[in-house]
Coordinates of N, CA and C in Angstrom, one line a residue:
X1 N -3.9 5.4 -14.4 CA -2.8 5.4 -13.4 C -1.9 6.6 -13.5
X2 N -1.8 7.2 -14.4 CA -1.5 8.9 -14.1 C -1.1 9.4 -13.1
X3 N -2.6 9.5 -12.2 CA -1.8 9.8 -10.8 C -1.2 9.5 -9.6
X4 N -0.5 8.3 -10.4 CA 0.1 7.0 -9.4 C 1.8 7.3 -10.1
X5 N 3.2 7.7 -9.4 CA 3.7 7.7 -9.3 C 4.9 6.4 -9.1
X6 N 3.8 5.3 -8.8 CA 4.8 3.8 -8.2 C 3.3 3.2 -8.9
X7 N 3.8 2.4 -10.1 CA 2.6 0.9 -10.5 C 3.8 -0.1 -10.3
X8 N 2.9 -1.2 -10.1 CA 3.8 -2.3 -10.4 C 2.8 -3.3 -11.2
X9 N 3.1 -4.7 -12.0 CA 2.2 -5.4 -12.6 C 2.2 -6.8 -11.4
X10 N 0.6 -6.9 -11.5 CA 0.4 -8.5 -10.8 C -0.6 -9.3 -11.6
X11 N -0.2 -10.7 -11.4 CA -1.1 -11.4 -12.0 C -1.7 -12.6 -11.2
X12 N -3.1 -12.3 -10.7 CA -4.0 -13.6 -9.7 C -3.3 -14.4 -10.2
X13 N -3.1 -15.4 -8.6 CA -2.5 -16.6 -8.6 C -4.3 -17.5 -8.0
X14 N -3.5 -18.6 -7.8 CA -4.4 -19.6 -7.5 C -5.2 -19.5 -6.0
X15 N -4.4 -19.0 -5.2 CA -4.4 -19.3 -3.9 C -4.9 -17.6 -3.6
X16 N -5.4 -16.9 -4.1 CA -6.3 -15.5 -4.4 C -7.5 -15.9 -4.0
X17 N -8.1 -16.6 -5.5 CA -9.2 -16.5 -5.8 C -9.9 -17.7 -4.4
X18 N -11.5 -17.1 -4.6 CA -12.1 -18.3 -3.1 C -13.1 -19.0 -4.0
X19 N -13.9 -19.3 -3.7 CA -14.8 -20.2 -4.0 C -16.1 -20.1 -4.3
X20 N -16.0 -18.7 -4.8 CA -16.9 -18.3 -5.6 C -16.3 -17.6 -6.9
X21 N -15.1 -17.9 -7.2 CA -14.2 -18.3 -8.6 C -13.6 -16.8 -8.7
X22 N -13.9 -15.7 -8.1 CA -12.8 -14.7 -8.2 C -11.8 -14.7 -6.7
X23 N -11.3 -13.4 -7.0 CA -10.3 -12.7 -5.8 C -10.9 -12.8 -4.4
X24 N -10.8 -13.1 -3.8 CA -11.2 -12.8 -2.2 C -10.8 -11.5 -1.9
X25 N -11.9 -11.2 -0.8 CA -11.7 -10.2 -0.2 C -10.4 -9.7 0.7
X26 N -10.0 -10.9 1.3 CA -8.6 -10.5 1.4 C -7.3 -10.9 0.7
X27 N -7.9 -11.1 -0.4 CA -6.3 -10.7 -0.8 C -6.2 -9.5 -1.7
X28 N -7.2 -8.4 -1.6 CA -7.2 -7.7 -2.2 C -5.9 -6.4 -1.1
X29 N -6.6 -7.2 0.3 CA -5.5 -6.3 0.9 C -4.2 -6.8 1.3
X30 N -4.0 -8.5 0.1 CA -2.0 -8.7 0.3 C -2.1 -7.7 -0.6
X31 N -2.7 -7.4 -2.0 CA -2.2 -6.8 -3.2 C -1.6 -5.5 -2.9
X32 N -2.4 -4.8 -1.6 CA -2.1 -3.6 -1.1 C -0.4 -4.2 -0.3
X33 N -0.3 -4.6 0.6 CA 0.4 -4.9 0.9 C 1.6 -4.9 0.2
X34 N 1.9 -6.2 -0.8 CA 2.8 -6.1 -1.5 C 3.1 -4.8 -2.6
X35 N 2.3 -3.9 -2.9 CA 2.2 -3.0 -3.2 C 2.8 -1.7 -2.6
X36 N 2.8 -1.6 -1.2 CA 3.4 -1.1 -0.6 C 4.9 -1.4 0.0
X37 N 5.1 -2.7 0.2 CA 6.2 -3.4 0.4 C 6.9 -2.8 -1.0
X38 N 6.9 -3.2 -2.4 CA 7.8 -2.9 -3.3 C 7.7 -1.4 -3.4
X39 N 6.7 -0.1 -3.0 CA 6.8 1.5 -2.7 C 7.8 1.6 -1.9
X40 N 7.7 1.2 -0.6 CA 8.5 1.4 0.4 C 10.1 1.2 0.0
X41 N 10.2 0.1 -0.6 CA 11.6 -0.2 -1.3 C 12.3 0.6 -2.6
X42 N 11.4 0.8 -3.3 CA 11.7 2.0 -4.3 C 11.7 2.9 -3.7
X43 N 11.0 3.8 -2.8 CA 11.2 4.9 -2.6 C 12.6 5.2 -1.9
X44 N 13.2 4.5 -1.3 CA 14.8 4.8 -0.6 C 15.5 3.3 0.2
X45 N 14.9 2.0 -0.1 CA 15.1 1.1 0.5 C 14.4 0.4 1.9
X46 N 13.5 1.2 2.0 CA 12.7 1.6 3.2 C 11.7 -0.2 3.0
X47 N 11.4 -0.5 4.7 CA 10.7 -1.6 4.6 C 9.6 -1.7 5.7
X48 N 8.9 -2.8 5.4 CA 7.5 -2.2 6.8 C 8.4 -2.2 8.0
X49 N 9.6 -3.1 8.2 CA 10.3 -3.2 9.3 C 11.6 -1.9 9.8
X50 N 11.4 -1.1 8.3 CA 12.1 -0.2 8.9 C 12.4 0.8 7.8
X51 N 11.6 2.1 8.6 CA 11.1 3.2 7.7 C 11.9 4.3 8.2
X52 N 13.6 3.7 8.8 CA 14.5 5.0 9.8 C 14.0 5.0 11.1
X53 N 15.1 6.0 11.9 CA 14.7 6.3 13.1 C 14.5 5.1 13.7
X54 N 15.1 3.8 13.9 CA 14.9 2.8 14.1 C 13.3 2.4 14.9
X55 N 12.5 2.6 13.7 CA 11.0 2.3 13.4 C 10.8 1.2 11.8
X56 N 9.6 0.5 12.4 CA 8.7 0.2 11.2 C 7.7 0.8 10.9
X57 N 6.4 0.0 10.2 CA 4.8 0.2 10.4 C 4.2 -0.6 11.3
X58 N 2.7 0.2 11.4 CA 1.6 -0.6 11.5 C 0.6 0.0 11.6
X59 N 0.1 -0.9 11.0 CA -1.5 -0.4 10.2 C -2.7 -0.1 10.8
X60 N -2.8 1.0 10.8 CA -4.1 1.4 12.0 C -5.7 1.1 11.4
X61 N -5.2 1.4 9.8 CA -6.9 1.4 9.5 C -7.0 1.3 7.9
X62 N -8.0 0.3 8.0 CA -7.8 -0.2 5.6 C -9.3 0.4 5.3
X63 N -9.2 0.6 4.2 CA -10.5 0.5 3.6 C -10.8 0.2 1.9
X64 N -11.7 -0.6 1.8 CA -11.4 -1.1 0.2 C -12.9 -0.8 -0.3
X65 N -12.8 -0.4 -1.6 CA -14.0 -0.4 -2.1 C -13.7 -1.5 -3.9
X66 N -14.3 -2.1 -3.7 CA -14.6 -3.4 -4.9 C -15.0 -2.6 -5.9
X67 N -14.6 -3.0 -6.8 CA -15.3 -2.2 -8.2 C -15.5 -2.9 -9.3
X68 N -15.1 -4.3 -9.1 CA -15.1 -5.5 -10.4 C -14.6 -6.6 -10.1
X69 N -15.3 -8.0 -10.7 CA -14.3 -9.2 -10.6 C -13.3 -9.2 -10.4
X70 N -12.2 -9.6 -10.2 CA -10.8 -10.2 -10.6 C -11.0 -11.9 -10.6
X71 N -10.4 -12.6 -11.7 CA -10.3 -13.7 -11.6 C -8.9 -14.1 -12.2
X72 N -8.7 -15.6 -11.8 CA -7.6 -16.0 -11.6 C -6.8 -15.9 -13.2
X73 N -5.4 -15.6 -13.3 CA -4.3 -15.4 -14.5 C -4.4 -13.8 -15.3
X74 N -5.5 -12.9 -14.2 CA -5.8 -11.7 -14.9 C -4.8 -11.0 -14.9
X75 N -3.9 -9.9 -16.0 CA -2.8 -9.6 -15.4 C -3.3 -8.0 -15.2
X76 N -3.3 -7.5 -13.8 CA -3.6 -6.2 -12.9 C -1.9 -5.3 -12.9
X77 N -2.6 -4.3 -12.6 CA -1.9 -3.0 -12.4 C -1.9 -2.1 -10.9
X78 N -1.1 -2.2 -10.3 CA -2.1 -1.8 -9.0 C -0.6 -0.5 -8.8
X79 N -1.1 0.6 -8.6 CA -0.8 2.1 -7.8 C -0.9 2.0 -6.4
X80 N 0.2 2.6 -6.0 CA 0.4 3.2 -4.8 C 0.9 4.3 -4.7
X81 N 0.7 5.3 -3.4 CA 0.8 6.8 -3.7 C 0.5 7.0 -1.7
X82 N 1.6 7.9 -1.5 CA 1.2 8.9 0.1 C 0.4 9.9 -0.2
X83 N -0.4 9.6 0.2 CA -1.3 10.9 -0.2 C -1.0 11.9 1.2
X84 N -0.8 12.0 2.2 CA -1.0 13.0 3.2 C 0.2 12.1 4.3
X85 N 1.2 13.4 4.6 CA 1.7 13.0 5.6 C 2.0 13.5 7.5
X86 N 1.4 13.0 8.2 CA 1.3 13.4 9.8 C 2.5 13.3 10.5
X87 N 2.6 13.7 11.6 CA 3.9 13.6 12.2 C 4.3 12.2 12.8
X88 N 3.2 11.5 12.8 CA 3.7 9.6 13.3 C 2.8 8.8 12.4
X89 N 2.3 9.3 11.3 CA 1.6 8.5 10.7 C 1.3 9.4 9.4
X90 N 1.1 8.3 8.3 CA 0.7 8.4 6.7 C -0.4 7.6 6.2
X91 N -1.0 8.8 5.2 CA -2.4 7.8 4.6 C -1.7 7.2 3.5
X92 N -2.1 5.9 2.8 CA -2.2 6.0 1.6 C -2.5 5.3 0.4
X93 N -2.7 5.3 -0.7 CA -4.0 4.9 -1.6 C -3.3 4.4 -2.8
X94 N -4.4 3.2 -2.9 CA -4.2 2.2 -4.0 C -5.4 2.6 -5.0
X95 N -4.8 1.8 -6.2 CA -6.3 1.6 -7.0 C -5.3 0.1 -7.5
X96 N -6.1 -0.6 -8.4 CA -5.8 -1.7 -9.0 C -6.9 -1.7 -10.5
X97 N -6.3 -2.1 -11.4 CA -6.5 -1.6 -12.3 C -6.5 -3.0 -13.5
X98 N -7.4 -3.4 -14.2 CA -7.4 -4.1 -15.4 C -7.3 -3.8 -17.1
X99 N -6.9 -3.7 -17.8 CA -7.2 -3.0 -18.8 C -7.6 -1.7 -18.8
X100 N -6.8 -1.0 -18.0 CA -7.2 0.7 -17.8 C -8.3 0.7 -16.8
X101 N -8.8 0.0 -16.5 CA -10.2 0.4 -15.6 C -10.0 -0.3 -14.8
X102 N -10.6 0.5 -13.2 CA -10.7 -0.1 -12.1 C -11.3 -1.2 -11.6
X103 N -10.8 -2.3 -11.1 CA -11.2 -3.3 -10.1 C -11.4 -3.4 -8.6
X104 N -10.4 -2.0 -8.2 CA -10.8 -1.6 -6.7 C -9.5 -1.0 -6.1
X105 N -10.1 0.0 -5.3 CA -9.0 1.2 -4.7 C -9.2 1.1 -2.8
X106 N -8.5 1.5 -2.5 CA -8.7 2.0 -1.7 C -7.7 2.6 -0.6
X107 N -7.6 2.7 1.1 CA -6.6 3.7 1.2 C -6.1 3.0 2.7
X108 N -5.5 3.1 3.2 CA -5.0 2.4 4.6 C -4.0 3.7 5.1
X109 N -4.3 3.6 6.5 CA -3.2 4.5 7.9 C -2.0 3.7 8.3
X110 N -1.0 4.0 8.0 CA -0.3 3.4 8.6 C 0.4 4.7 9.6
X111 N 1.7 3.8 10.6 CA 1.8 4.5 11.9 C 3.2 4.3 11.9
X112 N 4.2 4.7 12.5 CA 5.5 4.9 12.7 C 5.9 3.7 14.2
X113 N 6.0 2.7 14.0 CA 6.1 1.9 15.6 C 7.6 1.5 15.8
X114 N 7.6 1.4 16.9 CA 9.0 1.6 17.5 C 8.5 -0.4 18.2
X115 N 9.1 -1.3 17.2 CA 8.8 -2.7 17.8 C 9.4 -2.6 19.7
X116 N 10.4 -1.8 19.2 CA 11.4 -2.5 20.5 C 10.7 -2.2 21.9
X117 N 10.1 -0.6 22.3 CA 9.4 -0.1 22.7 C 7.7 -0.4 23.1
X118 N 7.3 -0.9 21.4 CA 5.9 -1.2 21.7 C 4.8 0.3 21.6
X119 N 5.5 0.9 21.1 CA 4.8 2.6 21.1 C 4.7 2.9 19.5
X120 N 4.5 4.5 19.4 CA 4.3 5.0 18.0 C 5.4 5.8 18.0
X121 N 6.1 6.7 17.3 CA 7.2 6.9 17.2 C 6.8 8.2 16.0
X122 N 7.7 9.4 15.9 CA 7.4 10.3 15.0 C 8.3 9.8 14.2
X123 N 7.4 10.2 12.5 CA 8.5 9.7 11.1 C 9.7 10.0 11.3
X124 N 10.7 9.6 10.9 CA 11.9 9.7 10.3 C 12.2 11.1 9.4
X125 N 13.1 11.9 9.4 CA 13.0 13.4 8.9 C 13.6 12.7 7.4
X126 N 14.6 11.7 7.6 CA 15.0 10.9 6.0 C 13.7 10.6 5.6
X127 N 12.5 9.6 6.0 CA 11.8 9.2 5.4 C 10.5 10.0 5.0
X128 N 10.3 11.1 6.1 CA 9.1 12.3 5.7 C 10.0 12.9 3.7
X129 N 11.2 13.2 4.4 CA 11.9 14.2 3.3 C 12.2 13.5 1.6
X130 N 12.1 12.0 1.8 CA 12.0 11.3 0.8 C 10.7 11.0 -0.2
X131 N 9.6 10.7 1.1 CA 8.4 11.0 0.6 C 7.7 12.1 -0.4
X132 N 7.8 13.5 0.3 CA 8.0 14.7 0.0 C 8.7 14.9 -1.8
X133 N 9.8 14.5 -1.8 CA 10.2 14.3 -3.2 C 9.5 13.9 -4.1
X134 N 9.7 12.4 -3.5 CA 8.9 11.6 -4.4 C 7.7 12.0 -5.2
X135 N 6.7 12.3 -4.0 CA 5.4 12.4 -4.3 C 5.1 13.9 -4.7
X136 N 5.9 15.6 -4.3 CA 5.5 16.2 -4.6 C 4.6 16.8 -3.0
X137 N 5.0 16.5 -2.2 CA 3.9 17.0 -1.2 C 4.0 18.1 -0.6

């Protein structure tokens, strides 16, 4: 996790795992989520509902690659990190992590949306310029 900047720790709950006794597939992407929810908050107070510029997110595009069980009371490590930032939109990448080694990464688009509007909206020059710190970009 070195090159993760923001970890947080999680531990499978009940309502994760499906019925074939690990993680489901989707909750691999709440873990992203809430992973990003508590980034967004550390980084300057920032939330999916509002990233400045009176904008939130929304997520154009996930992708996950599985790399190991998870099963339920495991306690995980999961990174978040902006890897690349556009002028109305940001990539950016997880991994999740067990005892040092991967269980699964991957990377999601999110978009700069203006709810009120219904449109896309260019980042916030606070929240580009916060990024930027943070991450080194």
């Amino acid at each position: 996790m070195n090159d993760f900047r923001f970890t947080m720790p999680y531990s499978v709950r009940v309502y994760d795992v499906n019925y074939g006794g690990h993680v489901a597939n989707s909750a691999v992407l709440n873990y992203f989520q809430d992973a990003r929810i508590a980034y967004l908050k550390n980084l300057g107070g920032f939330s999916e509902m509002d990233i400045g510029g009176g904008c939130g997110l929304i997520l154009l595009e996930a992708h996950v690659k599985y790399l190991a069980e998870m099963f339920l009371g495991e306690k995980l490590v999961i990174g978040v990190k902006i890897v690349e930032l556009g002028r109305s939109s940001f990539r950016m990448a997880y991994r999740i992590e067990r005892d040092g080694k991967a269980t699964a990464e991957g990377e999601t688009t999110m978009v700069c949306f203006d709810y009120q509007s219904r449109k896309p909206r260019r980042l916030a020059t606070e929240f580009q310029d916060k990024v930027r710190e943070f991450e080194g970009l």
